[in-house]
XYZ file of C-alpha atoms in Angstrom:
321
model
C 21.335 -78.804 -35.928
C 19.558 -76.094 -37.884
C 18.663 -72.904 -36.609
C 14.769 -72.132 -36.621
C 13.306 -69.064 -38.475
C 11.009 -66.544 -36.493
C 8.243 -65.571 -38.321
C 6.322 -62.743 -37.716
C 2.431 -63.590 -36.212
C 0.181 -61.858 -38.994
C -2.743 -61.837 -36.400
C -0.751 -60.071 -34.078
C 0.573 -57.191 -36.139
C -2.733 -56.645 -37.344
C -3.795 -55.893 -33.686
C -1.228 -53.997 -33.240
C -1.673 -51.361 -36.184
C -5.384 -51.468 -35.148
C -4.698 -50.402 -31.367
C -2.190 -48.115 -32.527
C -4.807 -46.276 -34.885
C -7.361 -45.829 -32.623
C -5.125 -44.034 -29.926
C -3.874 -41.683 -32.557
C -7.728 -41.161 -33.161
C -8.906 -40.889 -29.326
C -5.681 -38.300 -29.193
C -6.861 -36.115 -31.994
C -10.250 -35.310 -30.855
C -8.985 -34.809 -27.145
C -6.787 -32.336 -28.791
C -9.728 -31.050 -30.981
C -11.951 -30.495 -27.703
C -9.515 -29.266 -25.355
C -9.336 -25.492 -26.815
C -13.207 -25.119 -26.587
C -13.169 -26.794 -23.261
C -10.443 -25.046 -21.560
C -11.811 -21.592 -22.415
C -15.618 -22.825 -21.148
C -14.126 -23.612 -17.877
C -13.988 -19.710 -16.602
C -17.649 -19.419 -17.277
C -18.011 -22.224 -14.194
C -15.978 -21.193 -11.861
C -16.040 -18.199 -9.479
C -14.572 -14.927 -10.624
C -11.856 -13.885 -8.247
C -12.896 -10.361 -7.318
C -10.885 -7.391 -5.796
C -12.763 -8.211 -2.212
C -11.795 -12.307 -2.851
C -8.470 -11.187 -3.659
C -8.287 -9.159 -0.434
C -9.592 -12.024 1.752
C -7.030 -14.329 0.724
C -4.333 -12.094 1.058
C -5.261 -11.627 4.752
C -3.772 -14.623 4.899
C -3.034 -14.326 8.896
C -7.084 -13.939 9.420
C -9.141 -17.450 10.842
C -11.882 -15.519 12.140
C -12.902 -11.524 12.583
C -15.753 -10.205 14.395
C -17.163 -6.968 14.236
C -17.217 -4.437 17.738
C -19.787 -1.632 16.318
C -19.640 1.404 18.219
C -22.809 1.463 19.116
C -22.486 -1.461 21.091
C -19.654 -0.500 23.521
C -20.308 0.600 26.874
C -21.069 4.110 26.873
C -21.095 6.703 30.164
C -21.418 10.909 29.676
C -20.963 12.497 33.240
C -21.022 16.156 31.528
C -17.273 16.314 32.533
C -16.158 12.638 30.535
C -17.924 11.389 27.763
C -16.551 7.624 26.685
C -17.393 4.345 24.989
C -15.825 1.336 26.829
C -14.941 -1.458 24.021
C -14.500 -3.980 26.917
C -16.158 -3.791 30.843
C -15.228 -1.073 32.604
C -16.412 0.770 35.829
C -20.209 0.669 35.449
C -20.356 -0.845 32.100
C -20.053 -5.346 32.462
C -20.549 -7.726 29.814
C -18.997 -10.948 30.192
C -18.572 -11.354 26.523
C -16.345 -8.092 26.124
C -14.258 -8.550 29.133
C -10.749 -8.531 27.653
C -8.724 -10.144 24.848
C -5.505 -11.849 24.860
C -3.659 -9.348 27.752
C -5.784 -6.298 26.700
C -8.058 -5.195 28.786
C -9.415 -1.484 28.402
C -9.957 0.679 25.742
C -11.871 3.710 26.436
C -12.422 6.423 23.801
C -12.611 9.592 26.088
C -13.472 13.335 26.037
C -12.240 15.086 28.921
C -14.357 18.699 29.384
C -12.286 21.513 29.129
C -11.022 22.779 33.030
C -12.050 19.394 34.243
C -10.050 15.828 34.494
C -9.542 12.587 36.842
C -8.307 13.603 40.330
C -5.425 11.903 41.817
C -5.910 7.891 41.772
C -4.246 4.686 42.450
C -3.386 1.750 39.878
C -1.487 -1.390 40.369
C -0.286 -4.281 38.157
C -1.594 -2.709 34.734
C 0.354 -1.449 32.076
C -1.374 1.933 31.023
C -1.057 4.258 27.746
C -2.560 7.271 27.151
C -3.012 8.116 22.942
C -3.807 11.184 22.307
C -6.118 12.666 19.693
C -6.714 16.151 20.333
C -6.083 18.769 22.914
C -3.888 18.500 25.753
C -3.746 16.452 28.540
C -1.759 16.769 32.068
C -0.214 14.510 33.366
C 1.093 14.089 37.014
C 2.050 11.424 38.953
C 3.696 9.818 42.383
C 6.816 9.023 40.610
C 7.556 13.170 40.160
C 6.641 13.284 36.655
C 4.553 16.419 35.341
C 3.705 16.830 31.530
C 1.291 18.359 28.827
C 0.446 15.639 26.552
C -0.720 16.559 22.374
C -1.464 15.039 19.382
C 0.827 12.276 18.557
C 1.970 11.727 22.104
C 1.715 8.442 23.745
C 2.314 8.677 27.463
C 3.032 4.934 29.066
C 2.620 3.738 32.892
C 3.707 0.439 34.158
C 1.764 0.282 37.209
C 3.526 -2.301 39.007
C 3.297 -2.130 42.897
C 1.432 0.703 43.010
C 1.006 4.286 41.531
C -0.731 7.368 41.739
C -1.475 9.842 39.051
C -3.917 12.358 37.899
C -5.201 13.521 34.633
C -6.349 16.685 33.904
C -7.547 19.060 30.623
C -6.221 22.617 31.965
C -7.273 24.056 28.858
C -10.209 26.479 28.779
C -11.548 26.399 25.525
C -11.107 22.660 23.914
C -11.513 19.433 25.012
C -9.624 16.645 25.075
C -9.982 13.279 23.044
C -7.690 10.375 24.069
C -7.559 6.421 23.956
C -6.695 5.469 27.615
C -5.671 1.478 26.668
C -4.777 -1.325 29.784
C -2.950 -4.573 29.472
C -1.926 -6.764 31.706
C 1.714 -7.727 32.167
C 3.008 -10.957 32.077
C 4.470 -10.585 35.347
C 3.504 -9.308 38.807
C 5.674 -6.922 41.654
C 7.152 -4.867 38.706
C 8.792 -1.769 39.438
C 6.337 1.330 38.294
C 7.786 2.483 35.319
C 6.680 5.955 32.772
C 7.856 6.714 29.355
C 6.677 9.234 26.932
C 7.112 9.469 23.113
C 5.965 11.467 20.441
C 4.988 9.477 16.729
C 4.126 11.884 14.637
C 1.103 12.231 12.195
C 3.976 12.305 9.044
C 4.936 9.423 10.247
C 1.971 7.538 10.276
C 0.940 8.763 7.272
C -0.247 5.788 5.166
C 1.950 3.434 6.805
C 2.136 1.078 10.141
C 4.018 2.754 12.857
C 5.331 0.288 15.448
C 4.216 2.139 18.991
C 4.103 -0.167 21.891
C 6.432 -3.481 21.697
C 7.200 -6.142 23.521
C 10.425 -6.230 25.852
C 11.688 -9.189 24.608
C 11.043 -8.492 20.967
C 12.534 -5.033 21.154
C 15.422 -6.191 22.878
C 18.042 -3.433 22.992
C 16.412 -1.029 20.144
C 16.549 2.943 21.416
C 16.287 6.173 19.840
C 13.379 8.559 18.363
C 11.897 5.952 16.245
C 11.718 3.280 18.664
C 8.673 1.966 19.967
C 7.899 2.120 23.904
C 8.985 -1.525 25.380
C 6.111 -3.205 28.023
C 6.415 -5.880 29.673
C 3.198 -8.119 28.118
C 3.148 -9.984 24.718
C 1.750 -7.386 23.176
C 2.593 -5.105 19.924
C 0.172 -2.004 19.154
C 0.524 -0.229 15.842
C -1.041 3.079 14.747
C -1.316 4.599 10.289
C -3.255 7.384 9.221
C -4.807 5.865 6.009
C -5.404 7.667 2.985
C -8.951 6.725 1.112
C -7.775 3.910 -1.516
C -4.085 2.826 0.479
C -3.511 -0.465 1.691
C -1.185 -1.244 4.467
C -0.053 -4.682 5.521
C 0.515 -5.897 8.983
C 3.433 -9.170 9.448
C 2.375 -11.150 12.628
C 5.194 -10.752 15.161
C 5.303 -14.430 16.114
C 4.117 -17.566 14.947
C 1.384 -19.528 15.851
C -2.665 -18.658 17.207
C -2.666 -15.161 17.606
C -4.854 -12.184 18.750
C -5.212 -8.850 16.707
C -7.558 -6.288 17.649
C -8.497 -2.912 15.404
C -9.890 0.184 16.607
C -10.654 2.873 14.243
C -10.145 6.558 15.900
C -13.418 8.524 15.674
C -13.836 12.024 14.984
C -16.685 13.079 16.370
C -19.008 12.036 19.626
C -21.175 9.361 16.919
C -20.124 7.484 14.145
C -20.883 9.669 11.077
C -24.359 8.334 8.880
C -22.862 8.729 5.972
C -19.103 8.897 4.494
C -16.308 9.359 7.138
C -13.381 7.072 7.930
C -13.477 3.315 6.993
C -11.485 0.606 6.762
C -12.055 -3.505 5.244
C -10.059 -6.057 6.544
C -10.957 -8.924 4.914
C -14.954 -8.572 3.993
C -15.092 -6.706 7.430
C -15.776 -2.629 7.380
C -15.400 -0.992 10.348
C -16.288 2.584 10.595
C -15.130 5.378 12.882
C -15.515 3.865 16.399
C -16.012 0.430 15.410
C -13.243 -2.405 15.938
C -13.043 -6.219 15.346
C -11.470 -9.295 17.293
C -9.751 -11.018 14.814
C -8.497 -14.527 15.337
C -5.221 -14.771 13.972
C -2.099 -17.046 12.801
C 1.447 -16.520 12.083
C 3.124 -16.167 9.769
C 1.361 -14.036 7.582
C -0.475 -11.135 7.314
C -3.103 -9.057 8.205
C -4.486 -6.413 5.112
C -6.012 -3.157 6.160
C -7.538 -1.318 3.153
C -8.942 2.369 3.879
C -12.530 2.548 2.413
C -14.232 5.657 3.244
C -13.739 9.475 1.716
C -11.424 10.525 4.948
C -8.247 9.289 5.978
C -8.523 6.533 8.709
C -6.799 6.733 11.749
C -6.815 3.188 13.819
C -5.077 1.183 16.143
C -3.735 -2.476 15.537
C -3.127 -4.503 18.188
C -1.126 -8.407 17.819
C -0.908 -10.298 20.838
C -0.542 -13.789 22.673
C -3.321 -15.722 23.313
C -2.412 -15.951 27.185
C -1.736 -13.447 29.728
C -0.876 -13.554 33.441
């Protein structure tokens, strides 16, 4: 038998070195245009500016919505003049009634020689920060103090308390944020703590003030925060015009944060003062903003105006008892 001889298809290998040129072609002016095209591109697309670069680095943020000032609840009785960021006493509106367990936060001025008298609370968590002057204390449980700046006195209601407030001095008023939450459980046993943070160390940084107990665990000593018994963490910085501070959600998961910048004077200033952006949100002195909120992540607070910014952050659960 004899072997057959392949021989090569000349129609075939003709295609072939045809098909093959062309590709080399096609390739060369893809390479040709891709230069020009590649440096067009920009000129289509969205610059990414500082404020874009901000909002996606609030990468906690879903939602935030503004508080202004102006809107609170507002009542001057010549001895207390305060703004009520959620319904309080005379002041209802069904939208503003709490958020996540918070549930006041009133922005008084106590008149000098003047204060609230002795008064009953029950199953509310209650801190006192002050601003300015000097506030006294007393209460049912024995306890007797002069509260100043940087102080942050804290009640845990329970089954029942009594306790008066008072501004003995003569000459200066007093400015404090008197904040409620609720706790996640009921029949505790009344409870007061205070602790000093000072303004040094809030000083363009987040200082950890109130804290959960079961996030806190067994952490004492000077720099610890003050444990209550709600998922709640509150955080208070003193922000230098131009410094950014960044906020880690405590837990994961839907989330509540709440900001409330300190004012420093009875109205929001009409122009310049304190200001901070969180995301394409500024909030001036007085203003806040209910952010809607998701862990991990964080939560970017940028101060805006020509003072230093002193404000309150607040992360909590999105349930309460």
């Amino acid at each position: 038998m004899t072997a057959s001889k392949s021989v090569p298809n000349s129609t075939t290998s003709s295609f072939s070195t045809k098909t093959f040129a062309i590709l080399i072609a096609i390739a060369a002016v893809i390479l040709a245009l891709f230069t020009p095209l590649r440096n067009s591109l920009p000129k289509f697309l969205p610059k990414a500016t500082p404020s874009t670069i901000r909002a996606m680095s609030t990468s906690a943020a879903t939602k935030i919505t503004k508080r202004p000032w102006s809107a609170r609840g507002h009542s001057d009785h010549g001895w207390l003049y305060s703004f009520h960021t959620f319904s309080f006493a005379s002041y209802y509106n069904q939208e503003h009634g709490s958020f996540g367990p918070l549930r006041v936060i009133n922005e008084d001025r106590v008149e000098k020689g003047t204060g609230f008298g002795t008064h009953s609370h029950a199953e509310f968590l209650i801190f006192s920060y002050i601003v300015s002057g000097v506030l006294e204390h007393k209460d049912s449980l024995g306890n007797l103090e002069n509260l100043k700046r940087g102080e942050v006195q804290f009640t845990s209601a329970g089954t029942g308390i009594s306790h008066s407030e008072y501004n003995r001095n003569k000459d200066d008023e007093c400015h404090f944020l008197q904040i409620w939450a609720k706790p996640n459980k009921k029949g505790l046993k009344p409870h007061y703590q205070t602790k000093k943070f000072t303004d040094e160390q809030k000083q363009d940084k987040l200082v950890r003030i109130m804290e959960y107990t079961e996030r806190l665990g067994d952490k004492k000593g000077d720099d610890a925060p003050i444990g209550l018994q709600a998922d709640l963490s509150m955080d208070a910085s003193i922000l230098s015009p131009g410094k950014t501070v960044a906020h880690d959600m405590v837990e994961e998961g839907p989330r509540k944060v709440y900001l409330h910048v300190v004012m420093s004077e009875r109205e929001q200033p009409k122009e310049g003062g304190a200001k901070i952006k969180v995301g394409e949100t500024t909030l001036g002195e007085g203003d806040g903003a209910y952010v809607e909120a998701k862990g991990p992540g964080k939560i970017e607070v940028e101060s805006v105006g020509d003072k230093p910014a002193e404000f309150l952050l607040f992360d909590m659960g999105t349930t309460h008892a």
